[in-house]
Amino acid sequence: MAIDSTIKSPSSSSSPTLNSTQLVRDVIRIEGKYYDTKGLASTHPGGELIVRLSNQTDGTALFNSSHRRRFPHDKYKHLLIKEENVDPVSRMAPNTQNYDLYFEICEKIKPIISPTQGFAPWWYFIKVFVLVAFVIGVDASTFIWARPLWVTAIQSLFMAWIGLNVQHDANHGAVSRNWKINRALGLTQDLCGGTSVAWSYNHNVVHHVHCNDVERDHDLDIPLLRLMKSVPWTMSYKLQQFYFLGLEAVFGLVHVVQTQVWMWRGPDEKMRLVGKDWDLSRAISMIIPLRFIGFLITQPTIHDALLHTALQYCLGGLYLAFFFLISHNFCGAKKEGIDSTSGCFVTNQTETSSNVGGALLAFMNGGLNFQIEHHLFPRVHHSYYHKIAPTVRKMCQERGIQYMHFPTIKDNFVSTFNHLEQLGAKPSE
């Protein structure tokens, strides 16, 4: 890489030095200060991947919400890069988001998560074993018997539950202090047809930091859906509250195909620092064609093989997409008024998300029915979300911050239906 020869080893006690003809391109900004990306990555106890994925971004929100404390600038002052030495392409506009209330809430929940310091309890690993073993076992059986569609349907749901319960916690670093355990379980995302590298970037670095920010959150930009007022209106959107479930039904299969094409085209500019992880995801992605080959061997016709393949990804994809969409798109969800680079971090995260149900749904869905708590504390294991929710809710309501909790999935769905209907209506002239 161009700057390798211009920056001293991260282990050096002195500041990175620059070649007189070069500026530093690979930096992360935290609380207004720029740091050498590769230097931070090499010293990060949680593994290098998330730091490298955060290259050329403002990492303040990601660091604070992941560690529940402020960045130790003194500890890493040897990696500090003066702004005048940062390449103009890597310089960023000011970020004034405030975290005072956030750290106050962190102190309040600390006793609640103290039994495991917020990481996974022992029984969680039984859950992981059951989910992963079932999916792998069914995959292996594909080569020896023509399994019925209902088995594939169940496997598809188990793959969705792996996404919600296993890879999600792991790729947020919430399972264990040991980054290798998190990384290994995070690769179950690749097992299920996605890619942990792209997911970690799009979800952790972008969506979590810029939730419902219409200028920055890519998850609001879904083809054929008008999820924000800035999307030009067309007649078809008048029916989006009816057809969005159909779109979500094909989400899983389309996502898998797009992911494989993207992976094999090679790392793009944003992913140039994660080559080894990219190669690993590529290798695991070979399970996708192997599954189809298994169906071709044991199913009576190509039609049956294609049907099983579609079902394998569509049903679970629908499950995932449904719960994700309703958690950030409901009547009262803040969008156009959100600026993720200013204001109160707690307000920005809480008023763009919603909760639904209780502890049972949290067990099934990896705690992601508690989206508010998850967005505030992504590196707290999901088994704690229903326990810390009353504290978070109380502190938000005391400060006039909207805290939306739907009693049932039906209530949440109706609100999402109405929200889509409102956005799909023709804007007044």
PDB file of C-alpha atoms in Angstrom, residues 59-303:
ATOM      1  CA  GLY A  59     -15.248   6.012  14.453  1.00  0.00           C
ATOM      2  CA  THR A  60     -16.491   7.922  17.496  1.00  0.00           C
ATOM      3  CA  ALA A  61     -20.004   6.465  17.620  1.00  0.00           C
ATOM      4  CA  LEU A  62     -18.806   2.952  16.815  1.00  0.00           C
ATOM      5  CA  PHE A  63     -16.123   3.040  19.508  1.00  0.00           C
ATOM      6  CA  ASN A  64     -18.295   4.609  22.206  1.00  0.00           C
ATOM      7  CA  SER A  65     -21.257   2.281  21.666  1.00  0.00           C
ATOM      8  CA  SER A  66     -19.022  -0.793  21.439  1.00  0.00           C
ATOM      9  CA  HIS A  67     -16.921  -0.042  24.517  1.00  0.00           C
ATOM     10  CA  ARG A  68     -19.363   2.066  26.586  1.00  0.00           C
ATOM     11  CA  ARG A  69     -16.571   4.511  27.435  1.00  0.00           C
ATOM     12  CA  ARG A  70     -14.603   7.277  25.803  1.00  0.00           C
ATOM     13  CA  PHE A  71     -11.581   6.626  23.630  1.00  0.00           C
ATOM     14  CA  PRO A  72      -8.246   6.629  25.554  1.00  0.00           C
ATOM     15  CA  HIS A  73      -6.422   9.250  23.496  1.00  0.00           C
ATOM     16  CA  ASP A  74      -3.333   9.289  25.724  1.00  0.00           C
ATOM     17  CA  LYS A  75      -2.824   5.545  25.266  1.00  0.00           C
ATOM     18  CA  TYR A  76      -2.767   5.851  21.483  1.00  0.00           C
ATOM     19  CA  LYS A  77      -1.122   9.245  21.052  1.00  0.00           C
ATOM     20  CA  HIS A  78       1.780   7.545  19.255  1.00  0.00           C
ATOM     21  CA  LEU A  79      -0.682   6.737  16.432  1.00  0.00           C
ATOM     22  CA  LEU A  80      -2.032  10.274  16.163  1.00  0.00           C
ATOM     23  CA  ILE A  81      -1.905  11.916  12.724  1.00  0.00           C
ATOM     24  CA  LYS A  82      -1.998  15.706  12.492  1.00  0.00           C
ATOM     25  CA  GLU A  83      -4.882  16.890  10.333  1.00  0.00           C
ATOM     26  CA  GLU A  84      -2.573  18.744   7.966  1.00  0.00           C
ATOM     27  CA  ASN A  85      -0.854  15.410   7.271  1.00  0.00           C
ATOM     28  CA  VAL A  86      -4.111  13.657   6.350  1.00  0.00           C
ATOM     29  CA  ASP A  87      -4.879  13.210   2.662  1.00  0.00           C
ATOM     30  CA  PRO A  88      -7.784  15.522   1.706  1.00  0.00           C
ATOM     31  CA  VAL A  89      -9.822  12.510   0.508  1.00  0.00           C
ATOM     32  CA  SER A  90      -9.784  11.158   4.070  1.00  0.00           C
ATOM     33  CA  ARG A  91     -10.651  14.372   5.880  1.00  0.00           C
ATOM     34  CA  MET A  92     -14.175  14.647   7.255  1.00  0.00           C
ATOM     35  CA  ALA A  93     -16.717  17.300   8.143  1.00  0.00           C
ATOM     36  CA  PRO A  94     -17.089  18.103  11.866  1.00  0.00           C
ATOM     37  CA  ASN A  95     -19.024  15.632  14.015  1.00  0.00           C
ATOM     38  CA  THR A  96     -20.592  17.190  17.108  1.00  0.00           C
ATOM     39  CA  GLN A  97     -22.799  14.334  18.341  1.00  0.00           C
ATOM     40  CA  ASN A  98     -23.101  14.379  22.148  1.00  0.00           C
ATOM     41  CA  TYR A  99     -22.660  11.291  24.364  1.00  0.00           C
ATOM     42  CA  ASP A 100     -23.201  12.657  27.891  1.00  0.00           C
ATOM     43  CA  LEU A 101     -26.601  11.001  28.351  1.00  0.00           C
ATOM     44  CA  TYR A 102     -25.318   7.821  26.741  1.00  0.00           C
ATOM     45  CA  PHE A 103     -22.517   7.383  29.264  1.00  0.00           C
ATOM     46  CA  GLU A 104     -24.980   8.158  32.054  1.00  0.00           C
ATOM     47  CA  ILE A 105     -27.175   5.272  30.873  1.00  0.00           C
ATOM     48  CA  CYS A 106     -24.066   3.072  30.603  1.00  0.00           C
ATOM     49  CA  GLU A 107     -23.423   3.592  34.308  1.00  0.00           C
ATOM     50  CA  LYS A 108     -27.034   2.705  35.156  1.00  0.00           C
ATOM     51  CA  ILE A 109     -26.975  -0.620  33.295  1.00  0.00           C
ATOM     52  CA  LYS A 110     -23.518  -1.649  34.484  1.00  0.00           C
ATOM     53  CA  PRO A 111     -24.824  -3.596  37.535  1.00  0.00           C
ATOM     54  CA  ILE A 112     -27.387  -5.397  35.366  1.00  0.00           C
ATOM     55  CA  ILE A 113     -24.821  -6.761  32.906  1.00  0.00           C
ATOM     56  CA  SER A 114     -22.131  -7.359  35.541  1.00  0.00           C
ATOM     57  CA  PRO A 115     -22.543 -11.183  35.820  1.00  0.00           C
ATOM     58  CA  THR A 116     -20.721 -11.639  32.487  1.00  0.00           C
ATOM     59  CA  GLN A 117     -19.622  -8.036  31.843  1.00  0.00           C
ATOM     60  CA  GLY A 118     -22.182  -7.963  29.058  1.00  0.00           C
ATOM     61  CA  PHE A 119     -20.908 -11.019  27.177  1.00  0.00           C
ATOM     62  CA  ALA A 120     -22.747 -14.291  26.489  1.00  0.00           C
ATOM     63  CA  PRO A 121     -23.817 -16.572  29.371  1.00  0.00           C
ATOM     64  CA  TRP A 122     -22.721 -20.216  29.316  1.00  0.00           C
ATOM     65  CA  TRP A 123     -26.098 -21.556  28.148  1.00  0.00           C
ATOM     66  CA  TYR A 124     -25.933 -19.457  24.985  1.00  0.00           C
ATOM     67  CA  PHE A 125     -23.343 -21.827  23.525  1.00  0.00           C
ATOM     68  CA  ILE A 126     -25.844 -24.694  23.751  1.00  0.00           C
ATOM     69  CA  LYS A 127     -28.170 -22.619  21.599  1.00  0.00           C
ATOM     70  CA  VAL A 128     -25.346 -21.970  19.127  1.00  0.00           C
ATOM     71  CA  PHE A 129     -24.528 -25.674  18.905  1.00  0.00           C
ATOM     72  CA  VAL A 130     -28.142 -26.689  18.246  1.00  0.00           C
ATOM     73  CA  LEU A 131     -28.662 -24.085  15.514  1.00  0.00           C
ATOM     74  CA  VAL A 132     -25.363 -24.600  13.692  1.00  0.00           C
ATOM     75  CA  ALA A 133     -25.341 -28.397  14.028  1.00  0.00           C
ATOM     76  CA  PHE A 134     -28.844 -28.637  12.573  1.00  0.00           C
ATOM     77  CA  VAL A 135     -27.997 -26.533   9.510  1.00  0.00           C
ATOM     78  CA  ILE A 136     -24.718 -28.341   8.826  1.00  0.00           C
ATOM     79  CA  GLY A 137     -26.328 -31.734   9.421  1.00  0.00           C
ATOM     80  CA  VAL A 138     -29.144 -31.038   6.977  1.00  0.00           C
ATOM     81  CA  ASP A 139     -26.618 -29.737   4.435  1.00  0.00           C
ATOM     82  CA  ALA A 140     -24.593 -32.934   4.724  1.00  0.00           C
ATOM     83  CA  SER A 141     -27.695 -35.071   4.296  1.00  0.00           C
ATOM     84  CA  THR A 142     -28.469 -33.333   1.009  1.00  0.00           C
ATOM     85  CA  PHE A 143     -26.006 -35.642  -0.761  1.00  0.00           C
ATOM     86  CA  ILE A 144     -27.585 -38.877   0.481  1.00  0.00           C
ATOM     87  CA  TRP A 145     -31.367 -38.423   0.443  1.00  0.00           C
ATOM     88  CA  ALA A 146     -34.059 -36.534  -1.434  1.00  0.00           C
ATOM     89  CA  ARG A 147     -35.311 -34.567   1.517  1.00  0.00           C
ATOM     90  CA  PRO A 148     -38.859 -33.178   1.456  1.00  0.00           C
ATOM     91  CA  LEU A 149     -39.564 -29.464   1.152  1.00  0.00           C
ATOM     92  CA  TRP A 150     -40.642 -29.136   4.768  1.00  0.00           C
ATOM     93  CA  VAL A 151     -37.137 -30.081   5.926  1.00  0.00           C
ATOM     94  CA  THR A 152     -35.664 -27.384   3.702  1.00  0.00           C
ATOM     95  CA  ALA A 153     -38.226 -24.923   5.082  1.00  0.00           C
ATOM     96  CA  ILE A 154     -37.181 -25.701   8.658  1.00  0.00           C
ATOM     97  CA  GLN A 155     -33.515 -25.411   7.723  1.00  0.00           C
ATOM     98  CA  SER A 156     -34.209 -22.011   6.177  1.00  0.00           C
ATOM     99  CA  LEU A 157     -35.706 -20.798   9.452  1.00  0.00           C
ATOM    100  CA  PHE A 158     -32.740 -22.185  11.380  1.00  0.00           C
ATOM    101  CA  MET A 159     -30.447 -20.245   9.057  1.00  0.00           C
ATOM    102  CA  ALA A 160     -32.417 -17.095   9.866  1.00  0.00           C
ATOM    103  CA  TRP A 161     -32.090 -17.824  13.589  1.00  0.00           C
ATOM    104  CA  ILE A 162     -28.334 -18.264  13.126  1.00  0.00           C
ATOM    105  CA  GLY A 163     -28.316 -14.836  11.542  1.00  0.00           C
ATOM    106  CA  LEU A 164     -30.239 -13.328  14.441  1.00  0.00           C
ATOM    107  CA  ASN A 165     -28.757 -15.282  17.350  1.00  0.00           C
ATOM    108  CA  VAL A 166     -25.211 -16.225  16.367  1.00  0.00           C
ATOM    109  CA  GLN A 167     -23.505 -14.187  13.661  1.00  0.00           C
ATOM    110  CA  HIS A 168     -25.168 -10.951  14.767  1.00  0.00           C
ATOM    111  CA  ASP A 169     -23.834 -11.047  18.324  1.00  0.00           C
ATOM    112  CA  ALA A 170     -20.503 -12.407  17.148  1.00  0.00           C
ATOM    113  CA  ASN A 171     -19.852  -9.800  14.474  1.00  0.00           C
ATOM    114  CA  HIS A 172     -20.657  -7.096  17.009  1.00  0.00           C
ATOM    115  CA  GLY A 173     -18.073  -8.638  19.359  1.00  0.00           C
ATOM    116  CA  ALA A 174     -20.760  -9.355  21.963  1.00  0.00           C
ATOM    117  CA  VAL A 175     -20.240 -13.093  22.476  1.00  0.00           C
ATOM    118  CA  SER A 176     -16.823 -13.170  24.119  1.00  0.00           C
ATOM    119  CA  ARG A 177     -13.827 -11.078  25.144  1.00  0.00           C
ATOM    120  CA  ASN A 178     -11.819 -13.405  22.907  1.00  0.00           C
ATOM    121  CA  TRP A 179     -11.991 -11.929  19.409  1.00  0.00           C
ATOM    122  CA  LYS A 180     -11.183 -15.304  17.855  1.00  0.00           C
ATOM    123  CA  ILE A 181     -14.402 -16.785  19.255  1.00  0.00           C
ATOM    124  CA  ASN A 182     -16.367 -13.826  17.915  1.00  0.00           C
ATOM    125  CA  ARG A 183     -14.704 -14.120  14.517  1.00  0.00           C
ATOM    126  CA  ALA A 184     -15.314 -17.872  14.274  1.00  0.00           C
ATOM    127  CA  LEU A 185     -19.005 -17.543  15.123  1.00  0.00           C
ATOM    128  CA  GLY A 186     -19.265 -14.482  12.899  1.00  0.00           C
ATOM    129  CA  LEU A 187     -18.362 -16.679   9.945  1.00  0.00           C
ATOM    130  CA  THR A 188     -21.733 -18.404  10.305  1.00  0.00           C
ATOM    131  CA  GLN A 189     -22.969 -15.427   8.276  1.00  0.00           C
ATOM    132  CA  ASP A 190     -20.917 -16.824   5.388  1.00  0.00           C
ATOM    133  CA  LEU A 191     -22.241 -20.323   6.109  1.00  0.00           C
ATOM    134  CA  CYS A 192     -25.774 -19.053   5.541  1.00  0.00           C
ATOM    135  CA  GLY A 193     -25.015 -17.409   2.203  1.00  0.00           C
ATOM    136  CA  GLY A 194     -23.919 -13.904   3.160  1.00  0.00           C
ATOM    137  CA  THR A 195     -20.503 -12.480   3.890  1.00  0.00           C
ATOM    138  CA  SER A 196     -19.347 -11.417   7.337  1.00  0.00           C
ATOM    139  CA  VAL A 197     -17.005  -8.818   5.834  1.00  0.00           C
ATOM    140  CA  ALA A 198     -19.661  -6.915   3.879  1.00  0.00           C
ATOM    141  CA  TRP A 199     -22.228  -7.368   6.647  1.00  0.00           C
ATOM    142  CA  SER A 200     -19.896  -5.933   9.276  1.00  0.00           C
ATOM    143  CA  TYR A 201     -19.246  -2.882   7.130  1.00  0.00           C
ATOM    144  CA  ASN A 202     -22.820  -2.201   6.018  1.00  0.00           C
ATOM    145  CA  HIS A 203     -24.385  -3.006   9.375  1.00  0.00           C
ATOM    146  CA  ASN A 204     -21.838  -2.017  12.028  1.00  0.00           C
ATOM    147  CA  VAL A 205     -19.952   0.812  10.354  1.00  0.00           C
ATOM    148  CA  VAL A 206     -22.816   2.359   8.365  1.00  0.00           C
ATOM    149  CA  HIS A 207     -26.298   1.413   9.609  1.00  0.00           C
ATOM    150  CA  HIS A 208     -25.595   1.472  13.342  1.00  0.00           C
ATOM    151  CA  VAL A 209     -23.747   4.762  13.176  1.00  0.00           C
ATOM    152  CA  HIS A 210     -26.208   6.477  10.811  1.00  0.00           C
ATOM    153  CA  CYS A 211     -29.531   4.786  11.624  1.00  0.00           C
ATOM    154  CA  ASN A 212     -32.371   6.274   9.526  1.00  0.00           C
ATOM    155  CA  ASP A 213     -30.194   9.204   8.456  1.00  0.00           C
ATOM    156  CA  VAL A 214     -31.596   9.702   4.954  1.00  0.00           C
ATOM    157  CA  GLU A 215     -28.244  10.989   3.685  1.00  0.00           C
ATOM    158  CA  ARG A 216     -26.134   8.142   5.065  1.00  0.00           C
ATOM    159  CA  ASP A 217     -28.105   4.995   6.009  1.00  0.00           C
ATOM    160  CA  HIS A 218     -28.073   2.714   2.961  1.00  0.00           C
ATOM    161  CA  ASP A 219     -30.745   0.482   4.500  1.00  0.00           C
ATOM    162  CA  LEU A 220     -33.353   3.105   3.617  1.00  0.00           C
ATOM    163  CA  ASP A 221     -32.491   2.728  -0.054  1.00  0.00           C
ATOM    164  CA  ILE A 222     -34.453  -0.387  -1.043  1.00  0.00           C
ATOM    165  CA  PRO A 223     -35.531  -0.819  -4.682  1.00  0.00           C
ATOM    166  CA  LEU A 224     -39.309  -0.541  -5.263  1.00  0.00           C
ATOM    167  CA  LEU A 225     -39.934   0.837  -1.753  1.00  0.00           C
ATOM    168  CA  ARG A 226     -40.286   4.484  -0.772  1.00  0.00           C
ATOM    169  CA  LEU A 227     -38.978   4.526   2.793  1.00  0.00           C
ATOM    170  CA  MET A 228     -38.111   8.224   2.837  1.00  0.00           C
ATOM    171  CA  LYS A 229     -39.659  11.349   1.367  1.00  0.00           C
ATOM    172  CA  SER A 230     -36.593  12.179  -0.708  1.00  0.00           C
ATOM    173  CA  VAL A 231     -37.274   9.197  -3.000  1.00  0.00           C
ATOM    174  CA  PRO A 232     -39.083  10.503  -6.115  1.00  0.00           C
ATOM    175  CA  TRP A 233     -42.715   9.396  -6.014  1.00  0.00           C
ATOM    176  CA  THR A 234     -44.217   7.072  -8.627  1.00  0.00           C
ATOM    177  CA  MET A 235     -47.681   5.549  -8.874  1.00  0.00           C
ATOM    178  CA  SER A 236     -46.438   2.083  -7.867  1.00  0.00           C
ATOM    179  CA  TYR A 237     -45.620   3.245  -4.354  1.00  0.00           C
ATOM    180  CA  LYS A 238     -49.333   3.660  -3.616  1.00  0.00           C
ATOM    181  CA  LEU A 239     -49.471  -0.109  -3.150  1.00  0.00           C
ATOM    182  CA  GLN A 240     -46.164  -0.652  -1.363  1.00  0.00           C
ATOM    183  CA  GLN A 241     -47.862  -1.449   1.941  1.00  0.00           C
ATOM    184  CA  PHE A 242     -49.359  -4.493   0.213  1.00  0.00           C
ATOM    185  CA  TYR A 243     -46.457  -5.740  -1.906  1.00  0.00           C
ATOM    186  CA  PHE A 244     -43.554  -5.171   0.506  1.00  0.00           C
ATOM    187  CA  LEU A 245     -43.946  -8.686   1.911  1.00  0.00           C
ATOM    188  CA  GLY A 246     -43.569 -10.084  -1.600  1.00  0.00           C
ATOM    189  CA  LEU A 247     -40.334  -8.157  -2.026  1.00  0.00           C
ATOM    190  CA  GLU A 248     -39.081  -9.462   1.289  1.00  0.00           C
ATOM    191  CA  ALA A 249     -39.917 -13.021   0.228  1.00  0.00           C
ATOM    192  CA  VAL A 250     -37.318 -12.861  -2.550  1.00  0.00           C
ATOM    193  CA  PHE A 251     -34.840 -10.813  -0.514  1.00  0.00           C
ATOM    194  CA  GLY A 252     -32.896 -13.839   0.729  1.00  0.00           C
ATOM    195  CA  LEU A 253     -32.275 -15.412  -2.668  1.00  0.00           C
ATOM    196  CA  VAL A 254     -31.443 -12.101  -4.358  1.00  0.00           C
ATOM    197  CA  HIS A 255     -29.094 -11.182  -1.509  1.00  0.00           C
ATOM    198  CA  VAL A 256     -27.220 -14.485  -1.767  1.00  0.00           C
ATOM    199  CA  VAL A 257     -26.768 -14.162  -5.543  1.00  0.00           C
ATOM    200  CA  GLN A 258     -25.681 -10.524  -5.327  1.00  0.00           C
ATOM    201  CA  THR A 259     -23.282 -11.321  -2.502  1.00  0.00           C
ATOM    202  CA  GLN A 260     -21.586 -14.103  -4.437  1.00  0.00           C
ATOM    203  CA  VAL A 261     -21.168 -11.952  -7.547  1.00  0.00           C
ATOM    204  CA  TRP A 262     -19.767  -9.114  -5.459  1.00  0.00           C
ATOM    205  CA  MET A 263     -17.392 -11.388  -3.536  1.00  0.00           C
ATOM    206  CA  TRP A 264     -15.880 -12.936  -6.636  1.00  0.00           C
ATOM    207  CA  ARG A 265     -15.367  -9.620  -8.361  1.00  0.00           C
ATOM    208  CA  GLY A 266     -12.785  -8.892  -5.687  1.00  0.00           C
ATOM    209  CA  PRO A 267     -12.354  -6.321  -2.921  1.00  0.00           C
ATOM    210  CA  ASP A 268     -13.368  -2.808  -3.928  1.00  0.00           C
ATOM    211  CA  GLU A 269     -11.730   0.381  -2.691  1.00  0.00           C
ATOM    212  CA  LYS A 270     -13.569   0.345   0.652  1.00  0.00           C
ATOM    213  CA  MET A 271     -12.412  -3.205   1.360  1.00  0.00           C
ATOM    214  CA  ARG A 272      -8.753  -2.902   0.350  1.00  0.00           C
ATOM    215  CA  LEU A 273      -7.478  -3.344   3.929  1.00  0.00           C
ATOM    216  CA  VAL A 274      -9.312  -6.627   4.579  1.00  0.00           C
ATOM    217  CA  GLY A 275      -7.828  -8.914   1.921  1.00  0.00           C
ATOM    218  CA  LYS A 276      -7.266 -11.966   4.146  1.00  0.00           C
ATOM    219  CA  ASP A 277     -10.778 -11.856   5.565  1.00  0.00           C
ATOM    220  CA  TRP A 278     -12.125 -11.401   2.046  1.00  0.00           C
ATOM    221  CA  ASP A 279     -10.318 -14.530   0.869  1.00  0.00           C
ATOM    222  CA  LEU A 280     -11.695 -16.510   3.816  1.00  0.00           C
ATOM    223  CA  SER A 281     -15.250 -15.440   3.011  1.00  0.00           C
ATOM    224  CA  ARG A 282     -14.680 -16.435  -0.609  1.00  0.00           C
ATOM    225  CA  ALA A 283     -13.574 -19.909   0.439  1.00  0.00           C
ATOM    226  CA  ILE A 284     -16.612 -20.449   2.676  1.00  0.00           C
ATOM    227  CA  SER A 285     -18.917 -19.167  -0.062  1.00  0.00           C
ATOM    228  CA  MET A 286     -18.240 -22.374  -1.995  1.00  0.00           C
ATOM    229  CA  ILE A 287     -20.886 -23.982   0.199  1.00  0.00           C
ATOM    230  CA  ILE A 288     -23.526 -22.192  -1.913  1.00  0.00           C
ATOM    231  CA  PRO A 289     -22.877 -24.099  -5.170  1.00  0.00           C
ATOM    232  CA  LEU A 290     -22.218 -27.281  -3.172  1.00  0.00           C
ATOM    233  CA  ARG A 291     -25.726 -27.092  -1.735  1.00  0.00           C
ATOM    234  CA  PHE A 292     -27.178 -26.823  -5.217  1.00  0.00           C
ATOM    235  CA  ILE A 293     -25.044 -29.718  -6.471  1.00  0.00           C
ATOM    236  CA  GLY A 294     -26.379 -31.820  -3.606  1.00  0.00           C
ATOM    237  CA  PHE A 295     -29.941 -31.062  -4.652  1.00  0.00           C
ATOM    238  CA  LEU A 296     -29.109 -31.931  -8.275  1.00  0.00           C
ATOM    239  CA  ILE A 297     -27.749 -35.308  -7.154  1.00  0.00           C
ATOM    240  CA  THR A 298     -30.629 -36.384  -4.930  1.00  0.00           C
ATOM    241  CA  GLN A 299     -33.734 -34.541  -6.141  1.00  0.00           C
ATOM    242  CA  PRO A 300     -35.680 -36.206  -8.982  1.00  0.00           C
ATOM    243  CA  THR A 301     -35.676 -33.189 -11.334  1.00  0.00           C
ATOM    244  CA  ILE A 302     -33.836 -29.913 -11.889  1.00  0.00           C
ATOM    245  CA  HIS A 303     -37.122 -28.187 -11.093  1.00  0.00           C
TER     246      HIS A 303
END
